[in-house]
mmCIF file of C-alpha atoms in Angstrom:
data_model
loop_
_atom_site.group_PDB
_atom_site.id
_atom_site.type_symbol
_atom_site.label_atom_id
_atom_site.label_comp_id
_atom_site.label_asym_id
_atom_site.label_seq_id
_atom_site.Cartn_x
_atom_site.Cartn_y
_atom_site.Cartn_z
ATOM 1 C CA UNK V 17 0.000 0.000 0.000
ATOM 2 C CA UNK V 18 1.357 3.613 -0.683
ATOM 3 C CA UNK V 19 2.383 5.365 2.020
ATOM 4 C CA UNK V 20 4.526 8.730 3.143
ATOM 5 C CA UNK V 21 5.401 10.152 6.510
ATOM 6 C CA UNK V 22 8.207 12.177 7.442
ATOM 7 C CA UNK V 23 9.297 13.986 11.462
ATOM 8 C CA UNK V 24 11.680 15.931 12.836
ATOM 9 C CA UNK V 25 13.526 15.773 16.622
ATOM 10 C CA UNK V 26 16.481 16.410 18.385
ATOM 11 C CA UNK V 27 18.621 15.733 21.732
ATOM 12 C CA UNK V 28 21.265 18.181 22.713
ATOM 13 C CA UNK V 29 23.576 18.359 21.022
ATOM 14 C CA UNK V 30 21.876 16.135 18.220
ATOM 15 C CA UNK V 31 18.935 17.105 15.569
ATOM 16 C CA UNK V 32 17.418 14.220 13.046
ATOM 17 C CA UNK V 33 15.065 13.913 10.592
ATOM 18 C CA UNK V 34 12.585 10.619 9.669
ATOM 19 C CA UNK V 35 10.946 9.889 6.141
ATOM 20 C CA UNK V 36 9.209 6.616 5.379
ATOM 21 C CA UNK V 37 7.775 5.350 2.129
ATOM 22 C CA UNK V 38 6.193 2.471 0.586
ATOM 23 C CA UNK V 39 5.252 1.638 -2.713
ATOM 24 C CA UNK V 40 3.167 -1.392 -4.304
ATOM 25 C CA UNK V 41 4.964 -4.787 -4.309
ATOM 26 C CA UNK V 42 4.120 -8.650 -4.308
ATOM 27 C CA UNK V 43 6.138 -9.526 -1.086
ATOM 28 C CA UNK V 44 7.466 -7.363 1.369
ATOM 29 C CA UNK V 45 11.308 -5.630 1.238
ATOM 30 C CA UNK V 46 11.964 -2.853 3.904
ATOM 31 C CA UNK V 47 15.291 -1.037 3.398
ATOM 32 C CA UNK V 48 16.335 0.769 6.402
ATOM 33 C CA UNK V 49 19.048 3.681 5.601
ATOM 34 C CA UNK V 50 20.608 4.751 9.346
ATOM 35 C CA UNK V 51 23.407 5.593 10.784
ATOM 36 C CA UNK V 52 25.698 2.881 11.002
ATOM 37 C CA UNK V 53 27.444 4.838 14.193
ATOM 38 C CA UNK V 54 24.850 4.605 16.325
ATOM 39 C CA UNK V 55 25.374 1.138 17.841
ATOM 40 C CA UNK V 56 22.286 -1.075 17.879
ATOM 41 C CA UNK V 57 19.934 1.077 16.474
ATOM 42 C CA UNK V 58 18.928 -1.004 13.285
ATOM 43 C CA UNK V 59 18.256 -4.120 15.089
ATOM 44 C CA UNK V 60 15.884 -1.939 17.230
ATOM 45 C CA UNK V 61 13.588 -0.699 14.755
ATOM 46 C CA UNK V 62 13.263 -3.195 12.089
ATOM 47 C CA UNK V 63 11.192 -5.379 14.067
ATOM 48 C CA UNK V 64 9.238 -2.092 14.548
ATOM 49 C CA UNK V 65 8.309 -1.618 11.190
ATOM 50 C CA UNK V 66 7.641 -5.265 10.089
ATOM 51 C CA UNK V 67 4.854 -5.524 12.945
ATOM 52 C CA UNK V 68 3.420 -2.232 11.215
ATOM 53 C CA UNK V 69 4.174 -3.550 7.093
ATOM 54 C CA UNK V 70 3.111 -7.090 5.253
ATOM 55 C CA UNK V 71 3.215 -6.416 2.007
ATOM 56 C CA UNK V 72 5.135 -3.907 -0.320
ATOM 57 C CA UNK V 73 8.761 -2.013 -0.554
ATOM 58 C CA UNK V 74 9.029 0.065 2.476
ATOM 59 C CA UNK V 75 12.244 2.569 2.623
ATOM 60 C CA UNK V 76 12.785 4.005 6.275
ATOM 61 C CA UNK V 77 15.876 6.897 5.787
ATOM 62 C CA UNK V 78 17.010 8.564 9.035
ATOM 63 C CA UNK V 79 19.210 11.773 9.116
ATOM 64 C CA UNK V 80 21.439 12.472 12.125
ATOM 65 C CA UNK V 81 23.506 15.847 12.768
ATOM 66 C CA UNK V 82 25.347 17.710 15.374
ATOM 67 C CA UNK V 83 24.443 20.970 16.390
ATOM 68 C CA UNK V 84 28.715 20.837 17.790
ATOM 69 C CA UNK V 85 29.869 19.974 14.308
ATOM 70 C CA UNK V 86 33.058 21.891 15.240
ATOM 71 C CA UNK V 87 34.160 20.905 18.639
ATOM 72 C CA UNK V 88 33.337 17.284 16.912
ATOM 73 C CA UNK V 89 36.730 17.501 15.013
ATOM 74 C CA UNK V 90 39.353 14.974 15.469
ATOM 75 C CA UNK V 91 42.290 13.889 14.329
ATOM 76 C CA UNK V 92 43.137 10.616 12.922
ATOM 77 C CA UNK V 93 46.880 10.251 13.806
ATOM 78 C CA UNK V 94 47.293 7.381 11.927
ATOM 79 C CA UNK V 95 45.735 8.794 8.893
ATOM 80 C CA UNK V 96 47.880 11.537 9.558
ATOM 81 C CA UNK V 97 51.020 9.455 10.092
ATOM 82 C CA UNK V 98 50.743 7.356 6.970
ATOM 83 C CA UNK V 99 50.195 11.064 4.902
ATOM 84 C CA UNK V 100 53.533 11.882 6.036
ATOM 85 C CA UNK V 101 55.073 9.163 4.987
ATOM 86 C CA UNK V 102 53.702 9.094 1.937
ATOM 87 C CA UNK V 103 54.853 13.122 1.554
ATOM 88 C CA UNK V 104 58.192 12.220 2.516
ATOM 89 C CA UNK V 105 58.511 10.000 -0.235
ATOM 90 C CA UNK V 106 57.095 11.968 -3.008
ATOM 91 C CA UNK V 107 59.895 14.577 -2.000
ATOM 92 C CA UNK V 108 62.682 12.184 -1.924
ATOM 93 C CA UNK V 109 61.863 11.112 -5.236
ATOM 94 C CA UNK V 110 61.133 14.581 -6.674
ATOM 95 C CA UNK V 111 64.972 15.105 -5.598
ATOM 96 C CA UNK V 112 66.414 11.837 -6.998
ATOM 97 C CA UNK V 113 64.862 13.128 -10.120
ATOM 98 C CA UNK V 114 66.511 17.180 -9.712
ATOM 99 C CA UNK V 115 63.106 18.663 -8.949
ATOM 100 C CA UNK V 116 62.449 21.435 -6.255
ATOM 101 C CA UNK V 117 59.005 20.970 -4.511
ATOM 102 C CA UNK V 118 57.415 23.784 -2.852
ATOM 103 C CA UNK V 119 57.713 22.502 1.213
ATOM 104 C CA UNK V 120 54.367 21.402 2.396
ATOM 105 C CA UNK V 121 52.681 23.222 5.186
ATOM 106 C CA UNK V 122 50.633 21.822 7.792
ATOM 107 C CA UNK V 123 46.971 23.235 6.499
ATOM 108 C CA UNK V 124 48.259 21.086 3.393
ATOM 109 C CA UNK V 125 48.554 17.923 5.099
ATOM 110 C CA UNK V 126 45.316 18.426 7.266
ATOM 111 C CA UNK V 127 43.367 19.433 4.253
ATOM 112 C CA UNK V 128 43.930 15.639 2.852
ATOM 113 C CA UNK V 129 41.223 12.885 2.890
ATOM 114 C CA UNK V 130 40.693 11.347 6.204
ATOM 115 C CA UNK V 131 43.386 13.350 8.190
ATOM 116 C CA UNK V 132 40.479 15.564 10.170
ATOM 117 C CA UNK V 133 37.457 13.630 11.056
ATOM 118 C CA UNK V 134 34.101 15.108 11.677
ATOM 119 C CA UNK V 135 33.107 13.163 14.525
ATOM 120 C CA UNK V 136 29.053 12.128 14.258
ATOM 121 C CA UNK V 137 29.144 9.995 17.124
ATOM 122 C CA UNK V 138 29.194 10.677 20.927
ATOM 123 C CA UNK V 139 30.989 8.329 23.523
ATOM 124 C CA UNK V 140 27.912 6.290 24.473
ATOM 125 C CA UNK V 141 24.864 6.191 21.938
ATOM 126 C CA UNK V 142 22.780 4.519 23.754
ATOM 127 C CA UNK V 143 21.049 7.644 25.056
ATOM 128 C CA UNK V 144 20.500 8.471 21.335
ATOM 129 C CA UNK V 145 19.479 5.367 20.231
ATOM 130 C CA UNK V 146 16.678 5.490 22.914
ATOM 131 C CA UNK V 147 15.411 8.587 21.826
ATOM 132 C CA UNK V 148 14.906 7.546 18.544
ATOM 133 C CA UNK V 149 13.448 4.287 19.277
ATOM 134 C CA UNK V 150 11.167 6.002 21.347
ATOM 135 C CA UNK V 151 10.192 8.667 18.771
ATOM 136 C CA UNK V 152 9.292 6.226 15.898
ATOM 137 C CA UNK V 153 6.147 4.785 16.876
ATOM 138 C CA UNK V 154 4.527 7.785 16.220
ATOM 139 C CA UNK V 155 6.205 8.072 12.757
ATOM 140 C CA UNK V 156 4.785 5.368 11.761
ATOM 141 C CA UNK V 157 1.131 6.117 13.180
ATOM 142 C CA UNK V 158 1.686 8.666 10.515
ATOM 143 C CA UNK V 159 2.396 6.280 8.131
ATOM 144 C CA UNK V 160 -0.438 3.705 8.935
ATOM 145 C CA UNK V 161 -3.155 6.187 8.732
ATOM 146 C CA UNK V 162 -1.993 7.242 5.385
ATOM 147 C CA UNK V 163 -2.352 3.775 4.145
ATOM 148 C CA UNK V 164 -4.987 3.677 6.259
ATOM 149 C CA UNK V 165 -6.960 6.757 4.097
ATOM 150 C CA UNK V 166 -5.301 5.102 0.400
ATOM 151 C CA UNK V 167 -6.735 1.615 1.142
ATOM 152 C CA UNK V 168 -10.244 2.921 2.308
ATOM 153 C CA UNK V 169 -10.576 4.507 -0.871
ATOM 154 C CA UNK V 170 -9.083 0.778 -2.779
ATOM 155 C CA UNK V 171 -11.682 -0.597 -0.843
ATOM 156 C CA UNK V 172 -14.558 1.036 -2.219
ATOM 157 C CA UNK V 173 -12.698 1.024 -5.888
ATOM 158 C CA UNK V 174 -12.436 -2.805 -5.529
ATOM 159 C CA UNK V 175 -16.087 -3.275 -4.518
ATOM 160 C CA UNK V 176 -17.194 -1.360 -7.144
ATOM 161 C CA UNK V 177 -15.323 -3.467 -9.979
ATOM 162 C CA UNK V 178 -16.424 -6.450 -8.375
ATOM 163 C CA UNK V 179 -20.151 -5.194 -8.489
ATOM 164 C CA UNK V 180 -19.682 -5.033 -12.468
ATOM 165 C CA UNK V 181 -17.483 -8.718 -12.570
ATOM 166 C CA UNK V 182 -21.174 -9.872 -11.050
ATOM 167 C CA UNK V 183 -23.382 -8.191 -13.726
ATOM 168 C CA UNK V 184 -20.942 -9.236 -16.701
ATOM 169 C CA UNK V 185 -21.162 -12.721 -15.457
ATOM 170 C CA UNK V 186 -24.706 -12.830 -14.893
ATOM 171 C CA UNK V 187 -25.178 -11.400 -18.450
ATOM 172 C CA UNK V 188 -22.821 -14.574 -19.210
ATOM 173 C CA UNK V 189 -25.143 -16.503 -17.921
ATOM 174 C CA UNK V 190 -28.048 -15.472 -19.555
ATOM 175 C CA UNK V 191 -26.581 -15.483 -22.855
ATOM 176 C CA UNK V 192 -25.228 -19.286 -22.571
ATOM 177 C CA UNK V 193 -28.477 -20.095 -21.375
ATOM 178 C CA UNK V 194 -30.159 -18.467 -24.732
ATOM 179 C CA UNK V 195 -27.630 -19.926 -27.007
ATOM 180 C CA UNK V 196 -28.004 -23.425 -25.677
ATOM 181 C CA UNK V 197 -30.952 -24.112 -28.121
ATOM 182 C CA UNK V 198 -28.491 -22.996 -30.609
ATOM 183 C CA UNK V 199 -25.837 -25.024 -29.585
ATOM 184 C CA UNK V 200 -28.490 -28.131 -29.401
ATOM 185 C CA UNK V 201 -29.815 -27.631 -33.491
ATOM 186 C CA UNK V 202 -25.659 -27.234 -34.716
ATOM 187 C CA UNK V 203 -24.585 -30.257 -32.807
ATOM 188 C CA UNK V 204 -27.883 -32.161 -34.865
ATOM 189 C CA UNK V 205 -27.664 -30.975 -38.131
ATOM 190 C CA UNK V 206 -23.779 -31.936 -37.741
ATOM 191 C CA UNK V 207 -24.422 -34.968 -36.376
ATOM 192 C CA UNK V 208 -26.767 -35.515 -39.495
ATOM 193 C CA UNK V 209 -24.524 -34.248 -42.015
ATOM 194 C CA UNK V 210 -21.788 -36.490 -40.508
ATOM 195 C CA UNK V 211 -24.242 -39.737 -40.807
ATOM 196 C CA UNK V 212 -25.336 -38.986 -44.330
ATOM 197 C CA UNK V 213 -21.704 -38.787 -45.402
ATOM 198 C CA UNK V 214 -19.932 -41.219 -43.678
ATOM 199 C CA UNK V 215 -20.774 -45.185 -44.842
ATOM 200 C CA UNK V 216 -20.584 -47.426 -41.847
ATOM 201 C CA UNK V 217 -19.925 -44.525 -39.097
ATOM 202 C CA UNK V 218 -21.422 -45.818 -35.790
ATOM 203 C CA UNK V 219 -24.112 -43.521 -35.130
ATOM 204 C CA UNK V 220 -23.694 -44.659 -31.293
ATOM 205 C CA UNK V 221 -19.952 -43.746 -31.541
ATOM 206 C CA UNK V 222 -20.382 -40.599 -33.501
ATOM 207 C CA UNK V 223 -23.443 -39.084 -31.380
ATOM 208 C CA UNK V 224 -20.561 -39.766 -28.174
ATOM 209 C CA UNK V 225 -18.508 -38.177 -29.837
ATOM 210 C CA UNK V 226 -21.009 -34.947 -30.500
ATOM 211 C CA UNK V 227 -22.001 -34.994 -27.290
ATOM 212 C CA UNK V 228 -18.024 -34.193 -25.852
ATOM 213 C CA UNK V 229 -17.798 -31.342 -28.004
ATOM 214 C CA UNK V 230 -21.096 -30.162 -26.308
ATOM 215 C CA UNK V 231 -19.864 -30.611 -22.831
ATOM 216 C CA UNK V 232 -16.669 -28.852 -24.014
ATOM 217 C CA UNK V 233 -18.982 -25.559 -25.537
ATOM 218 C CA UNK V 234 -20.804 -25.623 -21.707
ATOM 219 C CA UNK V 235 -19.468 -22.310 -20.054
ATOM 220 C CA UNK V 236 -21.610 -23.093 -16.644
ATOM 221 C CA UNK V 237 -19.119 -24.565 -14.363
ATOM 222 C CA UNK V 238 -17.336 -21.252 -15.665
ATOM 223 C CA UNK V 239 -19.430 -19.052 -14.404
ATOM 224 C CA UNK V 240 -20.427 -20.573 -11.519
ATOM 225 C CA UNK V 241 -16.627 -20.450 -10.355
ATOM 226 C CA UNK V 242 -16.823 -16.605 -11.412
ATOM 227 C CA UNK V 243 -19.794 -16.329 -8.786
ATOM 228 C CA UNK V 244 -17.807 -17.812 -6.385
ATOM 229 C CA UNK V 245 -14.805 -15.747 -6.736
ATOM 230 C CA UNK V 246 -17.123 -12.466 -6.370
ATOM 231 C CA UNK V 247 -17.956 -13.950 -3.226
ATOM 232 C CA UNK V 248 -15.004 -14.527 -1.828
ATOM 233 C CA UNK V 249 -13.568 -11.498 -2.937
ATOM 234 C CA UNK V 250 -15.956 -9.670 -1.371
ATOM 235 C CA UNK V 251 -15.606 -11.979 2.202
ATOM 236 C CA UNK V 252 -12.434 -10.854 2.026
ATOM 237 C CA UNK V 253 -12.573 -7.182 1.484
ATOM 238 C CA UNK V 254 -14.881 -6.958 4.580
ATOM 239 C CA UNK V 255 -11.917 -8.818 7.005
ATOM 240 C CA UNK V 256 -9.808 -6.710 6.385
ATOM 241 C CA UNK V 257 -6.008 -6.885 7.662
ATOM 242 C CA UNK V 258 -2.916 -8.603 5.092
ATOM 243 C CA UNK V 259 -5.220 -9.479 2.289
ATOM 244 C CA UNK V 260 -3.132 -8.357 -0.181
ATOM 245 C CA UNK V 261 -1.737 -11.866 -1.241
ATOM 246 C CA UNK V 262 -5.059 -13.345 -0.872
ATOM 247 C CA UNK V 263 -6.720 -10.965 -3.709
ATOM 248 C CA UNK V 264 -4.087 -11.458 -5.828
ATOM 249 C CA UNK V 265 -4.391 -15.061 -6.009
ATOM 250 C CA UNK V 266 -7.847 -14.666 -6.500
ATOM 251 C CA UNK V 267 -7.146 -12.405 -9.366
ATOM 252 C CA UNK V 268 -5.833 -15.123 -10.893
ATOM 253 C CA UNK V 269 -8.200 -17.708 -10.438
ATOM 254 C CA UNK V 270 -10.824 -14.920 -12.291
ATOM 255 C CA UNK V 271 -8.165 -14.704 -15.097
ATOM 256 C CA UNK V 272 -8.559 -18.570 -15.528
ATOM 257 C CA UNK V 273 -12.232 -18.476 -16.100
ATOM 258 C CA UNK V 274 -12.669 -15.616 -18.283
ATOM 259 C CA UNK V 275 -10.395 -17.121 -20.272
ATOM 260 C CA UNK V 276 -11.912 -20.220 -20.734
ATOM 261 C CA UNK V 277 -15.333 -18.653 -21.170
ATOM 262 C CA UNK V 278 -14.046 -16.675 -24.027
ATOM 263 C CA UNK V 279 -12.464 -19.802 -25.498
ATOM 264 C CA UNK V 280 -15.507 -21.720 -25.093
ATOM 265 C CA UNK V 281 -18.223 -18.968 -26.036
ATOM 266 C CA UNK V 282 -18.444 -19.704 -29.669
ATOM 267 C CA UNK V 283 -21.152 -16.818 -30.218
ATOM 268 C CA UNK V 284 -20.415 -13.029 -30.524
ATOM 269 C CA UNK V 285 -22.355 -11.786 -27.781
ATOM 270 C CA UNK V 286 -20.878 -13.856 -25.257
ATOM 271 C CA UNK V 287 -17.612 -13.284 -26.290
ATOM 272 C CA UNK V 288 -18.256 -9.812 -26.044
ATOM 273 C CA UNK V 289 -18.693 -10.183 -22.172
ATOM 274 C CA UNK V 290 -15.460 -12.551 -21.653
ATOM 275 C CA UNK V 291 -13.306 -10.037 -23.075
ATOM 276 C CA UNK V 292 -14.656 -7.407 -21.027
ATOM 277 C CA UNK V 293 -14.630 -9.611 -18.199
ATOM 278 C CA UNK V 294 -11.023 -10.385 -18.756
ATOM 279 C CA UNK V 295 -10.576 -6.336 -19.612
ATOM 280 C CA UNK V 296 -12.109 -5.586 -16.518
ATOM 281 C CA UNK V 297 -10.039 -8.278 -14.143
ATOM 282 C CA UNK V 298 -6.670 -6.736 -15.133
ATOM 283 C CA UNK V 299 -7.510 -3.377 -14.180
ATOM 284 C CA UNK V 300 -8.540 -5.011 -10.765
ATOM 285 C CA UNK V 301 -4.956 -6.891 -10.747
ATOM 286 C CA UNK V 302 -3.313 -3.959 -10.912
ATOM 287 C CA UNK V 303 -5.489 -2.403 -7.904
ATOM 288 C CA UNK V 304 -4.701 -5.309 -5.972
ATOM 289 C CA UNK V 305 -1.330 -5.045 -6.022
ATOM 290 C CA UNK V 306 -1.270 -2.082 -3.889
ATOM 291 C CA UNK V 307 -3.397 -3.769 -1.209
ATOM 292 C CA UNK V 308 -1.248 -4.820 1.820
#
């Protein structure tokens, strides 16, 4: 289910910043983008969020700064140590080779990669990481009652389509039951045509064989399992809770009849109504993927 919710705190001396996201997706992935600094802290929400999210890719980011930034600067001696080094032998060469390098200056050497350190950490995080875990409950009531809002509306979208799956199968219905008449006076006058051209045919063995094709034209177990999918479609729109996987199964099963009721139909009028039965199913597939 699509979802959004973002929130601000802070701790002297820190300050953060929450945003959480979901989008539509047939299993569940949660990516959670923290600070790696702040001991613990992952393991401490993740089972947070997976109480709150069944179904979909969920992206938690966290943002954490220092309101100290400068008195947070520190110097990595060995960093420092190894730049040295490295100096000293870039000049040595240089003079093995008769060039004159302008002497380095110590602003030089702390202006190199990794030589000052902006410390984002404080000696124990475990005040921090408190905070936070404290805080992001109510991030993610945020979150739920966004979802809450976008599936309410699915809800009634869903009904709705399933309300016209019902009518385009009953129409089914009706129309197989019209053409069956039809279906009766072909299978004879083939059956005839078959027995005045064929010398020695077993009429026994031929009118069997008639009489498969006509079980293979009936569309009623069809639409009978169409019924039954409305139904429990609708059963389980009113439970509510991780349905999600449920529907889309179901999705499929109606996918598998409409196609065989167009297949079978054999007559305009009901293949009219498979193909917007099967027209009408994939736009309710793709709904259903965003239910959690």
């Amino acid at each position: 289910m699509t979802g959004f919710a973002a929130a601000t705190g802070a701790m002297d001396p820190f300050r953060w910043s929450w945003d959480i996201r979901s989008v539509n997706g047939k299993g569940l992935d949660v990516r959670l983008r923290v600070p790696d600094w702040i001991d613990g802290l992952e393991a401490a929400i993740r089972p947070l969020v997976l109480a709150r999210a069944h179904r979909g890719n969920v992206t938690l980011s966290l943002r954490v700064s220092r309101d100290d930034a400068v008195a947070a600067i520190t110097l990595n001696t060995v960093q420092m140590k190894a730049t040295v080094q490295s100096l000293l032998a870039i000049e040595a060469e240089a003079m093995e080779q008769g060039l004159s390098l302008a002497p380095s200056r110590a602003s030089d050497i702390a202006m190199m990669r990794g030589v000052l350190e902006q410390g984002t950490s404080q000696d124990d995080p475990a005040p921090l990481r408190a905070a936070l875990v404290a805080e992001l409950p109510t991030l993610l009531d945020a979150f739920d009652e966004m979802r809450q809002s976008e599936g309410t509306a699915m809800h009634g979208v869903l009904m709705g389509q399933l309300d016209t799956v019902a009518s385009l199968t009953q129409e089914a219905a009706t129309l197989a039951e019209a053409r069956k008449e039809e279906v009766a006076a072909t299978l004879r006058d083939n059956l005839a045509r078959v027995l005045e051209n064929t010398d020695g045919a077993d009429p026994d063995r031929v009118a069997q064989e008639l009489a498969l094709l006509a079980v293979k034209a009936d569309v009623t177990e069809e639409i009978d399992r169409l019924h039954t999918h409305v139904d429990a479609a609708r059963t389980l729109l009113g439970e509510g809770g991780a349905i999600g996987r449920k529907l889309d199964f179901l999705m499929q099963e109606f996918n598998r009849e409409a196609n065989t009721l167009c297949s079978k139909a054999q007559n305009a009028d009901l293949t009219r109504v498979g193909l917007a039965l099967k027209a009408l199913i994939d736009q309710m597939r793709e709904q259903v993927q965003n239910v959690e």
